[in-house]
Short mmCIF file of C-alpha atoms and ligand atoms in Angstrom, two decimals:
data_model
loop_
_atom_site.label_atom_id
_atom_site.label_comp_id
_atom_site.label_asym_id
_atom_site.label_seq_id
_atom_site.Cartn_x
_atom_site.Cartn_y
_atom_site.Cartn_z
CA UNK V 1 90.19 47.80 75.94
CA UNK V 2 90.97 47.32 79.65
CA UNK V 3 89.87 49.40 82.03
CA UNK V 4 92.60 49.60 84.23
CA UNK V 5 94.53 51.60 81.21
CA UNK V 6 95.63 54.62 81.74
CA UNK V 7 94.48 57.22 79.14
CA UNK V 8 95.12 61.22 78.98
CA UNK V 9 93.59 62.39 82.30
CA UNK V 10 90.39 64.39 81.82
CA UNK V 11 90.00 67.09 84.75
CA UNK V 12 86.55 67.85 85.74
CA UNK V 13 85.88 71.10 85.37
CA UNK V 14 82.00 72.08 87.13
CA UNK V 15 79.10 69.80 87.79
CA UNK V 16 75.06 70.68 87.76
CA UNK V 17 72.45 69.27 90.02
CA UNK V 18 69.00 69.62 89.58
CA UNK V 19 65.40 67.74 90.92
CA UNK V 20 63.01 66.39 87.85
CA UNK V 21 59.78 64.96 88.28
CA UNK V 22 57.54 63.80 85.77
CA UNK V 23 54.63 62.34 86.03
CA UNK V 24 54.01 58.94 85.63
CA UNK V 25 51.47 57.58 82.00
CA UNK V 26 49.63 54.91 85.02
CA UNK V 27 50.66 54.95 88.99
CA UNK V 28 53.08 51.90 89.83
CA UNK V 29 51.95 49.52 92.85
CA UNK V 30 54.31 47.10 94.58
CA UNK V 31 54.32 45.24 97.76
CA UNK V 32 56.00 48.54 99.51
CA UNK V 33 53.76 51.36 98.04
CA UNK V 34 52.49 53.12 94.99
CA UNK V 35 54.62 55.72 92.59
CA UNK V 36 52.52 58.22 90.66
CA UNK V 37 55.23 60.49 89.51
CA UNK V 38 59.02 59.61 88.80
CA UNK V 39 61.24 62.02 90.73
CA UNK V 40 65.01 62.17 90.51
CA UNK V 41 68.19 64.07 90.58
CA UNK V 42 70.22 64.31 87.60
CA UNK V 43 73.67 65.30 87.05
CA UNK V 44 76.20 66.81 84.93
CA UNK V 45 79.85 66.31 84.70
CA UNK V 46 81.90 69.07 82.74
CA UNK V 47 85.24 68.56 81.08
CA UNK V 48 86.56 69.94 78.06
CA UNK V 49 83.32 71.38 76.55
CA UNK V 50 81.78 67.91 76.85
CA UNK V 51 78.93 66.97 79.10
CA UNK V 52 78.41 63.48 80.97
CA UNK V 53 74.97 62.66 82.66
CA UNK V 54 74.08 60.72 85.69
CA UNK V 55 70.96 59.84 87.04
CA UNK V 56 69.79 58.87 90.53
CA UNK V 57 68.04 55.73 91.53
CA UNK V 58 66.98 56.63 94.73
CA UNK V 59 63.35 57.21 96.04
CA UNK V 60 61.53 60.12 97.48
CA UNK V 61 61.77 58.15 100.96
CA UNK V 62 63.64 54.84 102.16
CA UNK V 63 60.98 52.29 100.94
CA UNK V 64 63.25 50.33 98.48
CA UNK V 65 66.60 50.67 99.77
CA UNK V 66 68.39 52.66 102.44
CA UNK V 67 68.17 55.66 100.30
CA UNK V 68 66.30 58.54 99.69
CA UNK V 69 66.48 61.88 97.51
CA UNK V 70 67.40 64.15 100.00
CA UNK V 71 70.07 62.19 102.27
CA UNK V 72 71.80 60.96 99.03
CA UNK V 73 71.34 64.97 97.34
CA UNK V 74 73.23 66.04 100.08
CA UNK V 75 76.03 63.67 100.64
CA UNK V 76 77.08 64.09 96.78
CA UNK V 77 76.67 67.86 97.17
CA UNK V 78 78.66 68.52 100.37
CA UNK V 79 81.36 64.72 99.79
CA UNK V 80 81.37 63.49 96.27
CA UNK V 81 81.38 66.36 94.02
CA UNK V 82 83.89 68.35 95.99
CA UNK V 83 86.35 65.24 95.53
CA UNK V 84 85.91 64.96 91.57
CA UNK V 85 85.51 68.69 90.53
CA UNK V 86 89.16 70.45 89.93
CA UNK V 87 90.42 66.96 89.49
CA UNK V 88 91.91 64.85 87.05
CA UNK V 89 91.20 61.05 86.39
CA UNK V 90 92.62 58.88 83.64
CA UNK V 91 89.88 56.16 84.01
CA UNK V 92 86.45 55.67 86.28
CA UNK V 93 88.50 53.32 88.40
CA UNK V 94 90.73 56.30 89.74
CA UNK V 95 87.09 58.36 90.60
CA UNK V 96 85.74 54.79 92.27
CA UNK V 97 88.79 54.88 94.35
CA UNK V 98 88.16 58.14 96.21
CA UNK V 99 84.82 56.52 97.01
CA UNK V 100 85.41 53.83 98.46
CA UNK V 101 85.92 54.35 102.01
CA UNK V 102 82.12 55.79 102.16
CA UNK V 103 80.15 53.40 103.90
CA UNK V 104 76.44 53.12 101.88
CA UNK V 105 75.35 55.74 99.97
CA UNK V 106 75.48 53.22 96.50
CA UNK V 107 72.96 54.94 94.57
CA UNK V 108 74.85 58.48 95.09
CA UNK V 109 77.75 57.04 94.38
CA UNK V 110 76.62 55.66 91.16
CA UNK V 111 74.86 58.98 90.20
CA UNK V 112 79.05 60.51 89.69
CA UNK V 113 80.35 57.56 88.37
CA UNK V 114 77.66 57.35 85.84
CA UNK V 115 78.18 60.71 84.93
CA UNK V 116 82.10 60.57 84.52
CA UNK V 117 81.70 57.01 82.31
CA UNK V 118 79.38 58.89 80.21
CA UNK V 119 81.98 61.99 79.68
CA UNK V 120 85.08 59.85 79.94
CA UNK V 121 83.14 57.87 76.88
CA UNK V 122 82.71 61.41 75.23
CA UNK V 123 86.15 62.27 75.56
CA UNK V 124 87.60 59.46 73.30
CA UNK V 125 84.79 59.34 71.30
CA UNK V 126 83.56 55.76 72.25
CA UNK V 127 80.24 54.38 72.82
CA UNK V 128 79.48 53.50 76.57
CA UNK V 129 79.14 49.80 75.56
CA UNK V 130 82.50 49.32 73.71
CA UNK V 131 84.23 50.88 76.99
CA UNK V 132 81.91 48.16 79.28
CA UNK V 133 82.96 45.40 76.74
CA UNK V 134 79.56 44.80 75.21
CA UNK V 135 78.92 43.29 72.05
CA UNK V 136 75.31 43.44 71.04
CA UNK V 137 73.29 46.07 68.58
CA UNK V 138 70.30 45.40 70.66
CA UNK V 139 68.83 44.15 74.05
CA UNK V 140 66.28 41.93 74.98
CA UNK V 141 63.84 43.25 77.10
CA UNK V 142 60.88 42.23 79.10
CA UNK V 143 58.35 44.20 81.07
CA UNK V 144 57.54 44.53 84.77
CA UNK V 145 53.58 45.34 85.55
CA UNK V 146 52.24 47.15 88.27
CA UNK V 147 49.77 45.36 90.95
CA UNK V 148 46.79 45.79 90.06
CA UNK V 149 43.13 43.31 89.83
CA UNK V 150 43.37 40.19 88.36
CA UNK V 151 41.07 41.11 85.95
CA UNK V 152 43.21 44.12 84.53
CA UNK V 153 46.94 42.49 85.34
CA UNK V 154 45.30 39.50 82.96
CA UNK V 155 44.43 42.03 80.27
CA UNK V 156 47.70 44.55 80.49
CA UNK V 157 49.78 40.82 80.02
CA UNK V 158 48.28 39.77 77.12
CA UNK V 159 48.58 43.35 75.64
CA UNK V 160 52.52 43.37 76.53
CA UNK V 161 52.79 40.01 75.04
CA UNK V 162 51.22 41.17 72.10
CA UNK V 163 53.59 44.06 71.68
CA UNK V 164 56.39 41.53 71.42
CA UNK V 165 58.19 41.51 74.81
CA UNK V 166 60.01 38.63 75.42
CA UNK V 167 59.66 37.68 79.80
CA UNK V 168 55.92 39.46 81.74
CA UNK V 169 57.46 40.33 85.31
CA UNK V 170 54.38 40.69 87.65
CA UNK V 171 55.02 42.26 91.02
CA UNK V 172 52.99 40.24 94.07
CA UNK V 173 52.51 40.53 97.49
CA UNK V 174 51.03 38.75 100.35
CA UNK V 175 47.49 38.09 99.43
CA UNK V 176 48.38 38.87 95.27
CA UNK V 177 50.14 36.15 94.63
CA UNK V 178 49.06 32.46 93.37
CA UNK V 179 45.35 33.57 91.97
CA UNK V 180 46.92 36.17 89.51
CA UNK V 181 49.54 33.55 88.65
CA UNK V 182 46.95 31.43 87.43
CA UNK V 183 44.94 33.54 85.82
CA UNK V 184 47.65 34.85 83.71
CA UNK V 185 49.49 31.55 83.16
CA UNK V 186 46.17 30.65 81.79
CA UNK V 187 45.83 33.34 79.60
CA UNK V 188 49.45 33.15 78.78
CA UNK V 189 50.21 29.28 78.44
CA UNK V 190 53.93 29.98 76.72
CA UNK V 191 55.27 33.21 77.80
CA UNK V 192 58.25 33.69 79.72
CA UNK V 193 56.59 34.63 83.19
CA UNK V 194 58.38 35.77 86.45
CA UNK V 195 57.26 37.70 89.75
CA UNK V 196 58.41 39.99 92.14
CA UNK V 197 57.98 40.48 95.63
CA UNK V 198 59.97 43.16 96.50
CA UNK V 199 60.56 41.62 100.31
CA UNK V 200 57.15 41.15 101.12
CA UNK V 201 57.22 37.63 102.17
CA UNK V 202 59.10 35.36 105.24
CA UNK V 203 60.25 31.40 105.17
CA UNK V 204 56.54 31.34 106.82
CA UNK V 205 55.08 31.64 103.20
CA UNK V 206 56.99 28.77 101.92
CA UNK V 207 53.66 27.23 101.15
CA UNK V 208 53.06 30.11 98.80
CA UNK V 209 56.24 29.48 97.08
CA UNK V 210 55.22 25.94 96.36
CA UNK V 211 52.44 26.89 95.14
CA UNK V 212 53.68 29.25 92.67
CA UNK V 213 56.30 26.47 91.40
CA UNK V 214 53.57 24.68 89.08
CA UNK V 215 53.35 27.74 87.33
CA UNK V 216 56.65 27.21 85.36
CA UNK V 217 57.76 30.68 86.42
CA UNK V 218 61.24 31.54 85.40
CA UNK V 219 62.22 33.05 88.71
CA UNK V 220 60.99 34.42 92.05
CA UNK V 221 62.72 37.90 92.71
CA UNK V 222 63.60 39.24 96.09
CA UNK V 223 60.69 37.12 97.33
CA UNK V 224 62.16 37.60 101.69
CA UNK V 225 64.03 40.68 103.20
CA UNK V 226 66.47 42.97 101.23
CA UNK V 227 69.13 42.49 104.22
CA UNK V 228 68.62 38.88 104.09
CA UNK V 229 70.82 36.41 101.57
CA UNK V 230 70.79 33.50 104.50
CA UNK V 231 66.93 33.14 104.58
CA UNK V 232 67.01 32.98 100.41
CA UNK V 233 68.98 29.94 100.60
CA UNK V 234 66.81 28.43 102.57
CA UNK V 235 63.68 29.29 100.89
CA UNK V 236 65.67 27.98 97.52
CA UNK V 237 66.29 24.24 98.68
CA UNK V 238 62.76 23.99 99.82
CA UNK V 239 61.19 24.67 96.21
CA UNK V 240 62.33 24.35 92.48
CA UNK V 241 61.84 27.80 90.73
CA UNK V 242 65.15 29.57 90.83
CA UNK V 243 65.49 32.79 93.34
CA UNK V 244 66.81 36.00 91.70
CA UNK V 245 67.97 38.39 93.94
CA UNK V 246 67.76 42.67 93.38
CA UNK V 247 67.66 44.40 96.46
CA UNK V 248 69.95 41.74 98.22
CA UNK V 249 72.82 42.38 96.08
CA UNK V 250 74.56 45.85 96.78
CA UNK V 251 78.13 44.67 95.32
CA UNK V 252 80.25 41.52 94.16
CA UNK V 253 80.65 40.67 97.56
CA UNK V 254 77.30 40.20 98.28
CA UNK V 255 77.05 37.93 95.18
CA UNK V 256 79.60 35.84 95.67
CA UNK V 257 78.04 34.71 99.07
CA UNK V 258 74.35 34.37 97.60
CA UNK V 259 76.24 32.37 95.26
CA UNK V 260 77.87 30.23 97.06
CA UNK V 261 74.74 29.31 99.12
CA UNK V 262 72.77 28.95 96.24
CA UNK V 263 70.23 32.12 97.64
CA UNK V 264 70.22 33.14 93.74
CA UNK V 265 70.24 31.29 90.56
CA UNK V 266 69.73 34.33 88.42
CA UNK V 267 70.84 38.02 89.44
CA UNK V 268 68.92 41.26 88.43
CA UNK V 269 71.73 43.83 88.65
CA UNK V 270 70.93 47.89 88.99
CA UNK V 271 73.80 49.92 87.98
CA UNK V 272 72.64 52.42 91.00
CA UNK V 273 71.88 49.85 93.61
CA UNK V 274 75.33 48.71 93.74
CA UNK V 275 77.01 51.86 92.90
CA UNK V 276 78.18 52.08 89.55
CA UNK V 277 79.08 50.69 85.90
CA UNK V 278 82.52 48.89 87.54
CA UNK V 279 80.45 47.01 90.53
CA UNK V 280 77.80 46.32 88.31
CA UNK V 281 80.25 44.44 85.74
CA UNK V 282 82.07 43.09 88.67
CA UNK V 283 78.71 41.07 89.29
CA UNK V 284 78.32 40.42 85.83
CA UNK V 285 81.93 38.89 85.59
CA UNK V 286 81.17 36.59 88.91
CA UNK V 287 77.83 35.56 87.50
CA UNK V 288 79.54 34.06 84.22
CA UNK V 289 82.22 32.51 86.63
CA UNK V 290 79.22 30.54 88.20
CA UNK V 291 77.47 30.10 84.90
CA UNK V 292 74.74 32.50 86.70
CA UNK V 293 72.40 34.66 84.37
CA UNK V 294 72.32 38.58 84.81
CA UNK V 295 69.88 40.99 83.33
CA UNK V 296 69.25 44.20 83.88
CA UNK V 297 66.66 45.59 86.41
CA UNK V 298 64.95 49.07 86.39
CA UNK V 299 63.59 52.21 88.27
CA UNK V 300 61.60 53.24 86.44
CA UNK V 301 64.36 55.51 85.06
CA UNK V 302 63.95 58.47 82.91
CA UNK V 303 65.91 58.61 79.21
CA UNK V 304 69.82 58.99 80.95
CA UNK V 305 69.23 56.02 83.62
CA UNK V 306 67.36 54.29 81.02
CA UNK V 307 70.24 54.78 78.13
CA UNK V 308 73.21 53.66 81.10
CA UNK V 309 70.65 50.37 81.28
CA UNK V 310 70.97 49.93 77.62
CA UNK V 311 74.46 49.99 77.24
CA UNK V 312 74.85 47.85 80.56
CA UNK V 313 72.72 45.64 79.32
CA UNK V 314 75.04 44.84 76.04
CA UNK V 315 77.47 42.99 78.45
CA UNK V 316 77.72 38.84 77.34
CA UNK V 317 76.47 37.83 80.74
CA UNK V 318 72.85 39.76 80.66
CA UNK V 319 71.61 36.21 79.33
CA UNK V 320 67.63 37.18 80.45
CA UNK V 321 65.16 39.67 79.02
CA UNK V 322 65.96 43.29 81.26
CA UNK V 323 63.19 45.57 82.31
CA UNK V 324 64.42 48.11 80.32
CA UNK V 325 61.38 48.42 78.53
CA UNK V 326 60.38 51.67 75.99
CA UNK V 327 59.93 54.86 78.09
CA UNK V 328 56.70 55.74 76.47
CA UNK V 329 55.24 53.00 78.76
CA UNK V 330 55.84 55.31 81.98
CA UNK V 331 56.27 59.10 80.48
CA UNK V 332 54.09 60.92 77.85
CA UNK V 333 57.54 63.16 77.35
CA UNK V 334 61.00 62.45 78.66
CA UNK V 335 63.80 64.83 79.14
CA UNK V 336 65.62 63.43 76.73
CA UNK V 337 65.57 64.15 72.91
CA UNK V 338 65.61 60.77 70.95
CA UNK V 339 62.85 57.92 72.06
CA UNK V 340 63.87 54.81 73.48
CA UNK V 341 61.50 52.42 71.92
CA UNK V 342 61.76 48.35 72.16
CA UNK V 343 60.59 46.74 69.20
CA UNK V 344 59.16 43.03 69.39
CA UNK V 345 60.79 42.87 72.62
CA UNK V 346 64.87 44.32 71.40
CA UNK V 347 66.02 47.58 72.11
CA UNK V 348 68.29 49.26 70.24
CA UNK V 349 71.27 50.97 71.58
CA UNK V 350 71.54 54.39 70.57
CA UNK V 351 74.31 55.30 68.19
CA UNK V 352 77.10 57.97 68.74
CA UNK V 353 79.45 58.61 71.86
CA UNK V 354 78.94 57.91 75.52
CA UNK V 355 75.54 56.66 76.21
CA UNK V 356 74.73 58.20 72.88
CA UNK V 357 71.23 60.46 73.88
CA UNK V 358 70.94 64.08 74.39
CA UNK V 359 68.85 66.69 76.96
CA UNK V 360 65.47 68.19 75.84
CA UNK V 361 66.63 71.03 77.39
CA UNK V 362 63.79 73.59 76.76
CA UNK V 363 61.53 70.38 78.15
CA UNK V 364 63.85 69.73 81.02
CA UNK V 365 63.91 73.83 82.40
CA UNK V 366 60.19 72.61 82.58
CA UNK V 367 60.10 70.00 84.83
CA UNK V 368 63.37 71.00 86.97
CA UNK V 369 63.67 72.20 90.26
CA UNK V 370 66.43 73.36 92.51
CA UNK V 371 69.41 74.07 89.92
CA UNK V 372 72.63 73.97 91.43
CA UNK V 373 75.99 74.43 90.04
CA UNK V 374 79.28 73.45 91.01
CA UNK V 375 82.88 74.70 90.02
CA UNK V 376 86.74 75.15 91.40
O1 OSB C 1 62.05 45.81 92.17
O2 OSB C 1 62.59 45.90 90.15
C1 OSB C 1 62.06 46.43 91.13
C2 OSB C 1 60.36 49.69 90.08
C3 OSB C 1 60.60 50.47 91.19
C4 OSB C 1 61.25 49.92 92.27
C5 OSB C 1 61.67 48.59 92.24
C6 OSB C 1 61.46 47.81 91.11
C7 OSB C 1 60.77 48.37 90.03
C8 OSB C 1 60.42 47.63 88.84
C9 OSB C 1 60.18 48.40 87.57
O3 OSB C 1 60.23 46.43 88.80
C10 OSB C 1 61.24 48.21 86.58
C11 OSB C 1 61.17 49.22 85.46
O4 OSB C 1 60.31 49.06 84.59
O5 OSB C 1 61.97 50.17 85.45
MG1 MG C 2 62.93 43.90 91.81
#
């Protein structure tokens, strides 16, 4: 069904924003800091009795991207929702539209168009995937570990591996970095192994690099600076293991350039770091173009972030395991009513309309703070 097709309009009647923080199962270390609790804004879209949910990627402060909770918060509560509530769209491309001169501000964007996918998905009773164009029943997914001893990242591998997921992600830093490899490639002689460095490294560390090319990973993500697709190239035609870029890639634009100086052999693509379900299958669509594997990266996103990831993830392109792994890893209860669990490594998608899960909401009043409601 092409997206550009224009169906009924659906007017947006009210919105809800609110604050949720749960706490994390273990804290999360990577290069640029440790998470102990999972805090983000979530958002409803109203039309016709039916309810579409958005969630935010952003961070408490600016330590991943540009972004944080407050400064995006505010720019969808005082710019984006008062263009989208009272109005009619026939399609997510007409909501895009009234985006795009906004410079920035990605993950807020992708927060509303999230939202209105999920309720424009509602409102002709369609699954989120069959709008997207994905095919598959289920995902692969992988896992991405925390930074912790060598000792303990050794055992927590071999435990994931065990449970069936199909690619170990280990996050490194300066100083973390070809020991751990080791010791886990050791432990590990067959599994699908890559790392991530979350920018923590400069051409300087090309050594390091070399070094962790005998370890038969099956990519280096975001090993340089997130601003910084020129220095990627470089690194990649001075060692063999392809470069995947995350935070590097904020829209198609940006891929086609890391593309075209081969700074990126694979892509890890975050529906809320390039700001929305269209950019995000813009990238996809360039990707196959260049014969360039996608899969799906993570924030450690609660069940609505997490069930947008599934359906993403269904695309033909998302050739590589996603990090999209089951939510019991990171939350002892999530706000959301059905559990998203990965078995031997494949995720199901869930069933039904839009992105097919519902709100806890008796749970959610719970951990919710700040409830703010917006109508005409
Ligand atoms: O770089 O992919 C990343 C978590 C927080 C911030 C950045 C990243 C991550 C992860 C975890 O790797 C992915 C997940 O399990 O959701
Ligand atoms: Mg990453």
């Amino acid at each position: 069904m092409p997206l550009h097709q224009t169906y009924a309009p659906l007017r947006v009647d009210g919105a809800e924003m609110r604050l949720v923080s749960l706490p994390l199962v273990t804290p999360f270390t990577i290069a640029t800091g440790t998470m102990h609790d999972k805090t983000f804004p979530l958002l409803i879209l109203k039309a016709d009795g039916l309810e579409g949910y958005g969630e935010g990627v952003m961070d408490p402060l600016p330590d991943y991207l540009d972004e944080s909770i407050t400064g995006s918060m505010d720019f969808v509560r005082t710019v984006l929702l008062p263009q989208v509530i009272g109005k009619s769209f026939a399609n997510p491309a007409e909501l895009e539209a009234l985006f795009a001169p906004w410079r920035g501000f990605y993950m807020a964007k992708a927060m509303v168009e999230m939202a209105f996918w999920d309720l424009w998905a509602k409102s002709l009773s369609l699954p989120l995937k069959a709008l997207l164009g994905g095919t598959n029943d289920a995902i692969e997914v992988g896992v991405s570990l925390g930074i912790t001893s060598v000792e303990e990242t050794v055992k927590r591998a071999v435990a994931h591996q065990e449970l069936g997921y199909k690619r170990i992600k280990l996050k490194i830093k300066p100083g973390h970095d070809v020991a751990v490899l080791a010791a886990v490639r050791k432990a590990l002689p067959k599994s699908h192994l890559t790392v991530d460095a979350n920018t923590s490294y400069s051409l300087s560390d090309t050594g390091v690099f070399r070094a962790l090319d005998d370890f038969d990973l099956d990519y280096i993500e975001q090993p340089l600076a997130w601003d910084d697709i020129h220095d990627h190239a470089k690194l990649q035609s001075r060692i063999t293991t392809p470069l995947c870029l995350d935070e590097s890639i904020r829209s198609a634009a940006d891929a086609r350039k890391a593309l075209e100086s081969d700074a990126a052999r694979v892509i890890n693509i975050k529906v809320g770091r390039v700001g929305g379900h269209l950019e995000a299958k813009r990238i996809h669509d360039l990707c196959a173009a260049f014969d360039v594997p996608v899969w799906c990266g993570g924030m450690l996103e609660g069940g609505i972030g997490r069930a947008h990831n599934i359906h993403l993830s269904t695309q033909p392109n998302f050739r590589k395991p996603g990090d999209t792994s089951s939510s019991s890893l990171y939350f002892t209860k999530d706000i959301i009513n059905e559990a998203l669990t990965a078995e031997e490594g494949l995720m199901p998608i869930p069933p039904g309309s839009g992105i097919g899960v519902t709100l806890d909401w008796d749970f959610l009043a719970k951990v919710s703070s700040g409830i703010e409601t917006f109508s005409k």
